[in-house]
mmCIF file of C-alpha atoms in Angstrom:
data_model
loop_
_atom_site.group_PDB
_atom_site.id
_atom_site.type_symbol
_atom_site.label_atom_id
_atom_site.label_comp_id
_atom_site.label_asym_id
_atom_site.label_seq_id
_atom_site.Cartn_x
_atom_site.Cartn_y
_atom_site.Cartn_z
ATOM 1 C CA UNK A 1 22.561 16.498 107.604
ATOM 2 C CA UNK A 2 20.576 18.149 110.328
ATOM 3 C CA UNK A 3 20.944 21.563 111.049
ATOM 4 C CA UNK A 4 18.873 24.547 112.910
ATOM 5 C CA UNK A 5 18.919 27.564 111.381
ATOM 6 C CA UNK A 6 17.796 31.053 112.641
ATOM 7 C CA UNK A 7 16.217 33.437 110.436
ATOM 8 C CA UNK A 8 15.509 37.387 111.111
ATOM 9 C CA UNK A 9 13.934 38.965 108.613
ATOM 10 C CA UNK A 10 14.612 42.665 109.793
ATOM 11 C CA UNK A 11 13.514 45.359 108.432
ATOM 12 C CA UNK A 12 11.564 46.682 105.113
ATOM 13 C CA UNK A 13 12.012 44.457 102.560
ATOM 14 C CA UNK A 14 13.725 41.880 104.783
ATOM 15 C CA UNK A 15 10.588 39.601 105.431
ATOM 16 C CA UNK A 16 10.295 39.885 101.488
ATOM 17 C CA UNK A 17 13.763 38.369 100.348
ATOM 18 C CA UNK A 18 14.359 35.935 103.526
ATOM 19 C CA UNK A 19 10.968 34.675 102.789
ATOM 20 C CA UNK A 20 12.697 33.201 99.334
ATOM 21 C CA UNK A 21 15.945 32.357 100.982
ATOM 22 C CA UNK A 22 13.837 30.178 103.496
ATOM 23 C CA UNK A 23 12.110 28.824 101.262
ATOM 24 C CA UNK A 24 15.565 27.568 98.854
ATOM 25 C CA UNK A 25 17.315 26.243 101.995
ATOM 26 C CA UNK A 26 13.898 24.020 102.748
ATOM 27 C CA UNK A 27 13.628 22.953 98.485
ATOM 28 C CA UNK A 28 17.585 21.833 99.275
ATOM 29 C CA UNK A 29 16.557 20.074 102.065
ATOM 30 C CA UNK A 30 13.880 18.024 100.704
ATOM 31 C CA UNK A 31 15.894 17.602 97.069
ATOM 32 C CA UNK A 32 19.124 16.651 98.925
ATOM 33 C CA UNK A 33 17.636 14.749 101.822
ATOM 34 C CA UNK A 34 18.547 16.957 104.456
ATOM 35 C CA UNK A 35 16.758 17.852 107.718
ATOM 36 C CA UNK A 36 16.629 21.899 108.092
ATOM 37 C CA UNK A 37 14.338 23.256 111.241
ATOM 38 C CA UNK A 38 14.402 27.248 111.522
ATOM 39 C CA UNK A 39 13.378 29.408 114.241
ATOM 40 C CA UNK A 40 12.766 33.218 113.937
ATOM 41 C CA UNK A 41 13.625 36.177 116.004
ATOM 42 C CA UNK A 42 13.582 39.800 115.815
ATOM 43 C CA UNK A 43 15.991 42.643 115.373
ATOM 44 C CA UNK A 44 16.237 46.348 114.363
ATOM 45 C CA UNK A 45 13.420 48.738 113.728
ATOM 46 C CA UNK A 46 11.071 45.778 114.069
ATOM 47 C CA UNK A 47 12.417 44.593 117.707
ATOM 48 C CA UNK A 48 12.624 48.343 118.842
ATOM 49 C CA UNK A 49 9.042 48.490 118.097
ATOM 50 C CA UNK A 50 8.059 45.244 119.983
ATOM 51 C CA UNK A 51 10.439 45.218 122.798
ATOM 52 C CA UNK A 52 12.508 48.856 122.684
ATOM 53 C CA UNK A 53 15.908 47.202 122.616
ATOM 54 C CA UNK A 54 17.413 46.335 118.694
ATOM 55 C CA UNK A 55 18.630 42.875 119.709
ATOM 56 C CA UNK A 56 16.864 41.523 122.164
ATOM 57 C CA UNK A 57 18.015 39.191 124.770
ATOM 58 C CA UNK A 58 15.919 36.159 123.396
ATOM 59 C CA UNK A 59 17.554 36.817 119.360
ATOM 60 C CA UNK A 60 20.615 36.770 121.032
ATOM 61 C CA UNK A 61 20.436 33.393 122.724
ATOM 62 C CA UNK A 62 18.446 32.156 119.820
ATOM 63 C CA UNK A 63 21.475 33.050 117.341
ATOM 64 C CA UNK A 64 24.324 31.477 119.815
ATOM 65 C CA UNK A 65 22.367 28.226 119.975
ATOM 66 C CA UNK A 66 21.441 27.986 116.038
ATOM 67 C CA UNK A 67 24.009 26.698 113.430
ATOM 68 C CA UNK A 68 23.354 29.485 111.153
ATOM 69 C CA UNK A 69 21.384 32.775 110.836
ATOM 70 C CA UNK A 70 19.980 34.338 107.654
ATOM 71 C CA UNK A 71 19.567 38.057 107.771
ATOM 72 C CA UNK A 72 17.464 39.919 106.105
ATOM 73 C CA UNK A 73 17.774 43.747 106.172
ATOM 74 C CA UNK A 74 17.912 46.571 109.124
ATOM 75 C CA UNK A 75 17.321 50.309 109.270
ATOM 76 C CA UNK A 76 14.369 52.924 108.934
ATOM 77 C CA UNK A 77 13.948 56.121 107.573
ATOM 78 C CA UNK A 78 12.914 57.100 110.949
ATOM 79 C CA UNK A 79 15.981 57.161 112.400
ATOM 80 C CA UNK A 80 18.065 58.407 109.267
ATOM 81 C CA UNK A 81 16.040 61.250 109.524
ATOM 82 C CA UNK A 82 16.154 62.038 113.686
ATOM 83 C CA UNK A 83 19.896 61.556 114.034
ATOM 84 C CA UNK A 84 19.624 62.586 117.851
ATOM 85 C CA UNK A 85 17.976 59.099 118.265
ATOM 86 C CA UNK A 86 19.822 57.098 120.968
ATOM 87 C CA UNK A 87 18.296 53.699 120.231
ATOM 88 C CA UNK A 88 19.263 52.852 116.509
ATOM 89 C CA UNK A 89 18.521 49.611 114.671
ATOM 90 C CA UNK A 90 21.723 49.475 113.466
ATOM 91 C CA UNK A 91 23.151 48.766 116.928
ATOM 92 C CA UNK A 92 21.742 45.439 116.587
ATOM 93 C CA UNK A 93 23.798 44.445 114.209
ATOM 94 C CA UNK A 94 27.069 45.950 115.453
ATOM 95 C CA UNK A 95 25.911 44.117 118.630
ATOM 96 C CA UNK A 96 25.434 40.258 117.218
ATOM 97 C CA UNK A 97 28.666 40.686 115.189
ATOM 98 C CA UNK A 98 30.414 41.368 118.375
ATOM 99 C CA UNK A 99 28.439 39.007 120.509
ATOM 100 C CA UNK A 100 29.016 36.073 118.260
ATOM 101 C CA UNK A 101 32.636 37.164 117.124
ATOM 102 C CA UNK A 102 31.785 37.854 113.380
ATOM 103 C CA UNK A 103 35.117 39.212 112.726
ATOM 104 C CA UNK A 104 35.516 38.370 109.270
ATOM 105 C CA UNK A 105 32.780 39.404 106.312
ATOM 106 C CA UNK A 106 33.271 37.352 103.038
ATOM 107 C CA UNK A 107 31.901 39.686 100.002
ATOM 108 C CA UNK A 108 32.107 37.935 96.668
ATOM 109 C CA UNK A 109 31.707 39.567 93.948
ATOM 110 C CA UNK A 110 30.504 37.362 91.960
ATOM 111 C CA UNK A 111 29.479 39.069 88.032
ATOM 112 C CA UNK A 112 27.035 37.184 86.429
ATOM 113 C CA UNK A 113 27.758 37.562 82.587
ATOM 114 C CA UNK A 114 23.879 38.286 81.598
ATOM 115 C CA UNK A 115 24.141 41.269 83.608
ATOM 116 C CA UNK A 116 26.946 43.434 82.099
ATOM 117 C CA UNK A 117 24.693 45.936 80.708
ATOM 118 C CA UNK A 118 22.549 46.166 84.153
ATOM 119 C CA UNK A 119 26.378 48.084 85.710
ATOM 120 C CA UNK A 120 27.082 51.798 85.091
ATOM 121 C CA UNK A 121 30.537 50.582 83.977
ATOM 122 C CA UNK A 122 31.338 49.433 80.384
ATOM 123 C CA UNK A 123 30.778 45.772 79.647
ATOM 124 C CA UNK A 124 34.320 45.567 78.329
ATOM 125 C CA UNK A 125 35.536 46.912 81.888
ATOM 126 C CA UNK A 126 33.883 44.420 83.570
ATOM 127 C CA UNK A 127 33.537 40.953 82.024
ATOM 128 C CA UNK A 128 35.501 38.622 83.605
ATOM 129 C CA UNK A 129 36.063 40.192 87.140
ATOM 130 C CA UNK A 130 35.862 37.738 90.289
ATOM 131 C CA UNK A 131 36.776 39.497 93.712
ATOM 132 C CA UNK A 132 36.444 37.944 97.202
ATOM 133 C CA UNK A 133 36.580 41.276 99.548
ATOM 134 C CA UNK A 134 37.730 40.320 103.378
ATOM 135 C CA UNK A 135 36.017 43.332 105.174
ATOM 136 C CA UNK A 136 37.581 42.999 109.263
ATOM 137 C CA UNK A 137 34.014 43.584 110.964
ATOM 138 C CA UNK A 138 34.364 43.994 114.725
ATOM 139 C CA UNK A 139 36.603 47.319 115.036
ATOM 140 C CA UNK A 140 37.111 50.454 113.404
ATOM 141 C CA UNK A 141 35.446 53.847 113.709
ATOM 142 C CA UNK A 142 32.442 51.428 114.335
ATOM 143 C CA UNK A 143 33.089 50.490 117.821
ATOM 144 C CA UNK A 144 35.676 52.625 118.812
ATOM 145 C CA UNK A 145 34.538 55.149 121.643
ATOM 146 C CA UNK A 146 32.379 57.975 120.976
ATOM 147 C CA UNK A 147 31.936 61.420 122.138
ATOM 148 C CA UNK A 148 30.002 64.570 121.663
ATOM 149 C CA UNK A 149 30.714 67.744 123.535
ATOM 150 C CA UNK A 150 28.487 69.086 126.164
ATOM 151 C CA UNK A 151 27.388 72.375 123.506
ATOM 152 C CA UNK A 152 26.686 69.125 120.774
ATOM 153 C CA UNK A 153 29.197 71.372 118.295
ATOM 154 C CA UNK A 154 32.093 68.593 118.542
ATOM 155 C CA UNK A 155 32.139 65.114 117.596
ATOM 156 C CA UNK A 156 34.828 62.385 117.977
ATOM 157 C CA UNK A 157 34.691 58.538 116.811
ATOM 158 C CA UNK A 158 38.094 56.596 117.831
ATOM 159 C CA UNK A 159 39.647 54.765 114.474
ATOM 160 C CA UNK A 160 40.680 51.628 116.323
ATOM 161 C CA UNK A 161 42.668 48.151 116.005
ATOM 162 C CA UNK A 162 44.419 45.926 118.194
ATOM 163 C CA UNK A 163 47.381 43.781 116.186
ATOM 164 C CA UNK A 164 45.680 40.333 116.896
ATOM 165 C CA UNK A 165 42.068 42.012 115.124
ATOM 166 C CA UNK A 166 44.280 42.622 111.863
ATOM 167 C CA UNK A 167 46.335 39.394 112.198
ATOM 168 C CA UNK A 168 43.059 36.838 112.139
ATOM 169 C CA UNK A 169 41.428 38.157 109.536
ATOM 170 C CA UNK A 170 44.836 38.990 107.482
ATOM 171 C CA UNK A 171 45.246 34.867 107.882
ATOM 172 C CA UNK A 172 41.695 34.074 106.422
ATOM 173 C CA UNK A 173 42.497 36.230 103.171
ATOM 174 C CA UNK A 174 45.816 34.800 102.800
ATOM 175 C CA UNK A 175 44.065 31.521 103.129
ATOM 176 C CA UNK A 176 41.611 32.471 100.610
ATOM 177 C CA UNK A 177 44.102 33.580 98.558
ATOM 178 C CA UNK A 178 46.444 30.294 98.325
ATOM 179 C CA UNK A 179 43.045 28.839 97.398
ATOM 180 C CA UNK A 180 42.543 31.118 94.046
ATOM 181 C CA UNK A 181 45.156 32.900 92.311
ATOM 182 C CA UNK A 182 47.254 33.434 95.222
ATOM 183 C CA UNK A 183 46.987 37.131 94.895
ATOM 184 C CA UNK A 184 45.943 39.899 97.442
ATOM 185 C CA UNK A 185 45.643 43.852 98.033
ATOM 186 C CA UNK A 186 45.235 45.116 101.255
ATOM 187 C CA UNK A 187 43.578 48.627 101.777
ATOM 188 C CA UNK A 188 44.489 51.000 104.227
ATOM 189 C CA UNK A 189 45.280 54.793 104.651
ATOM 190 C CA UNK A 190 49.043 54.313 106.074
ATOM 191 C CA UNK A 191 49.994 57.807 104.965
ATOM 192 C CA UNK A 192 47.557 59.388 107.145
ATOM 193 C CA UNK A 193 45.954 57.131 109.987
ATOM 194 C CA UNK A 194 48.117 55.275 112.574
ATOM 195 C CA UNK A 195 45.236 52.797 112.747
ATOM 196 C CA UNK A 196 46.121 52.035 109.002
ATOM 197 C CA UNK A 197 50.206 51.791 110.002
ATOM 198 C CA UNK A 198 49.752 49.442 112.449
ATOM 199 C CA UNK A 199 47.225 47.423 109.906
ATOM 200 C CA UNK A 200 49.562 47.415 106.817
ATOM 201 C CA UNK A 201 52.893 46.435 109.637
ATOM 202 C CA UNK A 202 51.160 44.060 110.476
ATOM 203 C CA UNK A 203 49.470 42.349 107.284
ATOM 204 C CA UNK A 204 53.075 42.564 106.146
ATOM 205 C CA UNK A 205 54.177 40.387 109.280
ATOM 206 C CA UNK A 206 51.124 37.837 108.251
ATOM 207 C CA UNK A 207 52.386 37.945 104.282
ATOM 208 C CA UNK A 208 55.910 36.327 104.939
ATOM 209 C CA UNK A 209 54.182 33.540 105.870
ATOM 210 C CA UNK A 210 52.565 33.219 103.089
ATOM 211 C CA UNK A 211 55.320 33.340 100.018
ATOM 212 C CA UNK A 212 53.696 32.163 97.272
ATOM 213 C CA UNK A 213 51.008 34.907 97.329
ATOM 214 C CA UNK A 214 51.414 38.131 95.835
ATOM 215 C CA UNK A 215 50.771 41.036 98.051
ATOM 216 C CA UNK A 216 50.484 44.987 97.177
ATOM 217 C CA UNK A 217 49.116 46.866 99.439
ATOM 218 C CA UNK A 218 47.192 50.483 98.346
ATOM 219 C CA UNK A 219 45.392 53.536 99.896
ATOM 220 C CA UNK A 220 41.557 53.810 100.268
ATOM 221 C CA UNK A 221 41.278 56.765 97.947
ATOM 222 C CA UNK A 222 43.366 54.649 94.714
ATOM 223 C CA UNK A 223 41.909 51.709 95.755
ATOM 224 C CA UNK A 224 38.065 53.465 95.142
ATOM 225 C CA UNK A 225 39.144 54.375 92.020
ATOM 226 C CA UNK A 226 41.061 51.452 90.706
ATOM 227 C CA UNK A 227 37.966 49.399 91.432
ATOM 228 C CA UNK A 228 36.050 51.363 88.926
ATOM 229 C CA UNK A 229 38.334 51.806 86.384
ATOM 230 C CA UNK A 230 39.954 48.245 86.304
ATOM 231 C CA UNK A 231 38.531 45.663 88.512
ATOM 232 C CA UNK A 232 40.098 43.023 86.998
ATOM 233 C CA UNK A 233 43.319 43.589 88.531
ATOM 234 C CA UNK A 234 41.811 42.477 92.478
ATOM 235 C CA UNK A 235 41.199 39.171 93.071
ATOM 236 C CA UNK A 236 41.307 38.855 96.957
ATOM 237 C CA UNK A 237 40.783 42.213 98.582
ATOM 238 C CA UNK A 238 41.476 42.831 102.797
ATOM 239 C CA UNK A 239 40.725 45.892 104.198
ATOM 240 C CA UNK A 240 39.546 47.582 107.540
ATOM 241 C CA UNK A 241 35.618 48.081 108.565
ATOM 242 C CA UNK A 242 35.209 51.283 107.135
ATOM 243 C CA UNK A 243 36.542 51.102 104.128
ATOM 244 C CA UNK A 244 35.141 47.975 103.263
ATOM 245 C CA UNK A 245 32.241 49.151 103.934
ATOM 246 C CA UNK A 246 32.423 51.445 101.449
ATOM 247 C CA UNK A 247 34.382 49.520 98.698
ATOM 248 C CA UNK A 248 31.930 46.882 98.860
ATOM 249 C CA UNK A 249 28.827 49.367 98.367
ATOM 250 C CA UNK A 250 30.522 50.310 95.636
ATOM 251 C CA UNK A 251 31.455 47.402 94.127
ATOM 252 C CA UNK A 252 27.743 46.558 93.880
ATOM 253 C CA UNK A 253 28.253 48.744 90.426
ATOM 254 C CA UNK A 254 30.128 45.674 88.781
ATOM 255 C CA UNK A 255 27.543 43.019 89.823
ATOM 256 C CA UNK A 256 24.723 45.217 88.329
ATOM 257 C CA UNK A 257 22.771 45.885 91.891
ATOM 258 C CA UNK A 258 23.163 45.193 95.223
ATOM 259 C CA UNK A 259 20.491 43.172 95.327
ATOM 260 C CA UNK A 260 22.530 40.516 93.410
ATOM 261 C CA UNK A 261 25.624 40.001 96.226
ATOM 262 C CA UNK A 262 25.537 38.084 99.401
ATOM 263 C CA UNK A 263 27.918 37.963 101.977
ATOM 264 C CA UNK A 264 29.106 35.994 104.851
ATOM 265 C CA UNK A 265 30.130 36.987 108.086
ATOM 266 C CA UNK A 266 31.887 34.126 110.385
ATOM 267 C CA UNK A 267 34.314 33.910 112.992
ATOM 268 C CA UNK A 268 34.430 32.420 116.144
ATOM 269 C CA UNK A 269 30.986 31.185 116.224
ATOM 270 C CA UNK A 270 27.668 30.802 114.341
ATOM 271 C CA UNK A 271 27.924 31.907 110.826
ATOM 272 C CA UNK A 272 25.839 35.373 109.891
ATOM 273 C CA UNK A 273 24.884 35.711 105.955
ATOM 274 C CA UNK A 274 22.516 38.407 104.323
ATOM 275 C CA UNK A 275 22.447 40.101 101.629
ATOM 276 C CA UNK A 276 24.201 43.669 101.299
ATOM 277 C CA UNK A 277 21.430 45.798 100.739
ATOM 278 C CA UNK A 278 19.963 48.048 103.204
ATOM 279 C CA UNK A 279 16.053 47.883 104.353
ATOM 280 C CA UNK A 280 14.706 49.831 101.086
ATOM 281 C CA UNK A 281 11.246 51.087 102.785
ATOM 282 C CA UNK A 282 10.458 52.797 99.879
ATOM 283 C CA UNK A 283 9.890 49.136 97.639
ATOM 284 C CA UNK A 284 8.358 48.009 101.015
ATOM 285 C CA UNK A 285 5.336 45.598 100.474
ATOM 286 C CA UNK A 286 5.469 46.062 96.623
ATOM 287 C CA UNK A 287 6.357 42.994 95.160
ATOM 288 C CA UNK A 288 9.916 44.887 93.475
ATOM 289 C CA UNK A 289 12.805 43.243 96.051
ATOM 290 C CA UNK A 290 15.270 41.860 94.234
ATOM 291 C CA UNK A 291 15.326 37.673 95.925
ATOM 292 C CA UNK A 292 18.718 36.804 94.540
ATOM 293 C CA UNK A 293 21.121 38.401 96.849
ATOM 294 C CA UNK A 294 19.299 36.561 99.777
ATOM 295 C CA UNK A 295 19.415 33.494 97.676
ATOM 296 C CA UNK A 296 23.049 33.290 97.385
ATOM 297 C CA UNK A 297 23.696 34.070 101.133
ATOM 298 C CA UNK A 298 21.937 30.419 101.299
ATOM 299 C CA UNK A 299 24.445 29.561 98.556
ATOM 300 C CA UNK A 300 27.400 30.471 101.006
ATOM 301 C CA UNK A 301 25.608 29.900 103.789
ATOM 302 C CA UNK A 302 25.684 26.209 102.691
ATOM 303 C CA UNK A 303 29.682 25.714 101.511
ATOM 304 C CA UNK A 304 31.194 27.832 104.149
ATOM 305 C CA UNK A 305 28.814 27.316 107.294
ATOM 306 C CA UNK A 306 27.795 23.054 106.455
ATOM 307 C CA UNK A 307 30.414 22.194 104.025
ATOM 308 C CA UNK A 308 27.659 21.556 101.451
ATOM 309 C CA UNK A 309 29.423 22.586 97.943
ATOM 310 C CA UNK A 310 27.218 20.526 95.940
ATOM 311 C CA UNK A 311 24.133 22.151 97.023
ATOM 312 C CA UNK A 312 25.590 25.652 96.746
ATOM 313 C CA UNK A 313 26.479 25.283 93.267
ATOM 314 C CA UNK A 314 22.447 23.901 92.442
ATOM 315 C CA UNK A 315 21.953 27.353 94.029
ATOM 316 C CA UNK A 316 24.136 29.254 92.023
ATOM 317 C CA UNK A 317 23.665 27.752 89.248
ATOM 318 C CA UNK A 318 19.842 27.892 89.366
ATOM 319 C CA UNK A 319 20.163 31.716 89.737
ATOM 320 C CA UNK A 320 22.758 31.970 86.756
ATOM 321 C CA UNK A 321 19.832 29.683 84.388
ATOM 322 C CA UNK A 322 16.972 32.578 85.537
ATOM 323 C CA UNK A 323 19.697 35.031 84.410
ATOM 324 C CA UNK A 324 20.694 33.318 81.392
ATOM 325 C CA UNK A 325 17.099 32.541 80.369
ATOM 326 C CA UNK A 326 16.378 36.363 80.268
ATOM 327 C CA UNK A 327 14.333 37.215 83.487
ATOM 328 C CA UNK A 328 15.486 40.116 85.622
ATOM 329 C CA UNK A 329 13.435 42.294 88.546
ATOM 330 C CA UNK A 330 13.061 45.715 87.957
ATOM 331 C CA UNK A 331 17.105 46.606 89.387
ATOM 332 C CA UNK A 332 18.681 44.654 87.002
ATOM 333 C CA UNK A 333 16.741 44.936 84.010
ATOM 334 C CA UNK A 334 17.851 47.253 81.292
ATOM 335 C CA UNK A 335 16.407 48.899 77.617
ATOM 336 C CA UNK A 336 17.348 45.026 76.298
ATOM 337 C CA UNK A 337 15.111 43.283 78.611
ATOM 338 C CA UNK A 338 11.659 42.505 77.589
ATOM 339 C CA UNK A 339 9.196 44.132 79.382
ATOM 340 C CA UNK A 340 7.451 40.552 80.350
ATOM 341 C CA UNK A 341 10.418 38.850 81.613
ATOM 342 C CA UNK A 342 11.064 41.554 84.507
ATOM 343 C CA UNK A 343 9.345 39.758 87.787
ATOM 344 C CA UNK A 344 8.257 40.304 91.369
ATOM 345 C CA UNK A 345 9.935 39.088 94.111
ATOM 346 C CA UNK A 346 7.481 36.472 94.397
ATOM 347 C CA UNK A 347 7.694 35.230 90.324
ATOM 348 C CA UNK A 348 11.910 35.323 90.560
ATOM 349 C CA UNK A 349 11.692 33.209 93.856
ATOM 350 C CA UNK A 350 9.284 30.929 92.072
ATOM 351 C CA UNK A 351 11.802 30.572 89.225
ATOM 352 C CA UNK A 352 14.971 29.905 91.356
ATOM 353 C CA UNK A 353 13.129 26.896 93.172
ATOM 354 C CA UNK A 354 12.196 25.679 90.047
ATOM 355 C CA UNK A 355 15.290 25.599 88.538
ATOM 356 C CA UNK A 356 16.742 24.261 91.702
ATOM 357 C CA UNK A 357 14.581 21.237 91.379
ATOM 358 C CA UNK A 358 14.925 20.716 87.463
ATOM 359 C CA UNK A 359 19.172 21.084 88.587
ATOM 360 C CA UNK A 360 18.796 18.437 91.004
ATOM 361 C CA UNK A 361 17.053 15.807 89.390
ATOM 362 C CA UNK A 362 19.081 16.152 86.126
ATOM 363 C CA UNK A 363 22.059 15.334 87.929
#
């Protein structure tokens, strides 16, 4: 298989973890046989500085023509702390997932046993929870128009959705759904928000066409706390930008970190996957990124983008021996780890291609 993949590391620890996600899709490559060329291209923080724009005209041709892009991270304190800034890395993201039609992000939550006691939440709680969140990813509050008042004392940010933006990605987590236990919950806020009445009318239009699946639909505000207090009752979960956005930040508590989930955004192009976590300037440069999350984007980067499952699961499987072998970075160690088993970025991406290798030729 040949393929040309873009990578953009982004921002703070972005060059860190993409370096190790680079480096598992090229081990696959030469275990598996297959022929992998990357380019790389800037965006954020880092392409503000260079060029003054967060996705530059050249990333953005780059990503149409590649088969799939590997993020790293975006964002700066800079900017978090000058919110009067007009150009915002952040803007370069909203702008490729809209260029490229990224309508759909894929967030598994996938809860590696070892690392029950790594969560906030009791081990009992947890074990055994496996949700696939379906966050929609080009409306919402987040493109929606904006206004500020000429005095700067009133702000406005339009909640909105067009019926064919809830019906395509409804479809893709009904889909999902008939694939796994043919259960789903969609999250919305239809007791306050029109946006949210016209979602749940119409993900109830897309569920007769689905029979066999289960569907229950529940507010934003239940939903939060159901997810903390029994996450074992969501399998598939589809919800609107915003609140997605936040469910999935939080669901980072079951997995331990959120340096441990990946996720996929596709749609009607080129396939986006990165990790969850933000830029994390403050670990910057010192060797304590967690690799994994970036290393399982390659995981679904290689089922859902190139149809590879095989290879995924050496991935996945390769993280899961680290795991189960007893090394952790410093975010998902806890008081039962030993001391000389918590690695570096570098050491943990060392490990996973190890293992990878070991995986491969056993089989």
């Amino acid at each position: 298989m040949k393929k040309n993949i873009l990578v953009i590391p982004g921002d703070g620890i972005g060059p860190e973890v993409t370096t190790w996600g680079k480096a598992v899709l090229e081990q696959i490559a030469t275990d598996f046989g297959h022929e992998f060329t990357f380019d790389e291209a800037l965006m954020g923080h880092a392409a503000i500085e260079v060029t003054g724009e967060p996705l530059p005209d050249e990333t953005l041709e780059k990503a149409k023509n590649s088969d799939a892009i590997l993020f790293g991270a975006i964002g700066h304190a800079k900017y978090d702390n000058d919110p009067s800034l007009k150009v915002r890395p952040e803007q370069g993201l909203l702008k490729i997932r809209k260029e490229l039609g990224l309508y759909a992000n894929l967030r598994p939550i996938l809860l590696f046993d070892e690392l029950l006691n790594a969560s906030s939440i009791k081990a009992s709680i947890l074990k055994g929870t496996d949700i696939l969140f379906f966050r929609e990813l080009t409306g919402d509050v987040y493109f929606g128009e904006k206004n500020r008042s000429e005095d700067r004392n009133t702000a406005s940010d339009l909640m909105i959705y067009h019926r064919y933006e809830v019906e395509r990605i409804a479809h893709k987590a009904f889909e999902a759904a008939m694939q796994r236990k043919k259960k789903l919950c969609s999250v919305d806020k239809a007791n306050v928000l029109e946006s949210s009445r016209l979602w749940r009318e119409t993900v109830q239009q897309v569920a007769l066409q689905y029979p066999e699946v289960e569907t229950e639909h529940m507010f934003i505000d239940n939903a939060a706390m159901q997810l903390i207090k029994d996450p074992k009752r969501f399998d598939v979960v589809l919800t609107a930008n915003l609140f997605g956005d936040i469910l999935t930040d939080e669901a980072s508590q079951i997995a331990g970190s959120m340096g441990m989930l990946a996720s996929a955004s596709v749609g009607e192009s080129t396939g986006f996957f990165e990790p969850i976590h933000g830029s994390a300037h403050d670990i910057t440069g010192k060797d304590l990124a967690n690799p994994l999350a970036s290393i399982l984007s390659v995981a679904l980067m290689l089922e859902i983008a190139f149809g590879l499952k095989d290879e995924a699961k050496v991935v996945v499987n390769a993280v899961d021996q680290a795991l189960k072998e007893g090394f952790r970075t410093n975010d998902i160690a806890d008081e039962t780890t030993n001391p000389y088993n918590v690695l570096g970025t570098k050491e943990m991406g060392k490990l996973v291609l190890k293992y990878i290798t070991q995986n491969t030729l056993s089989n």
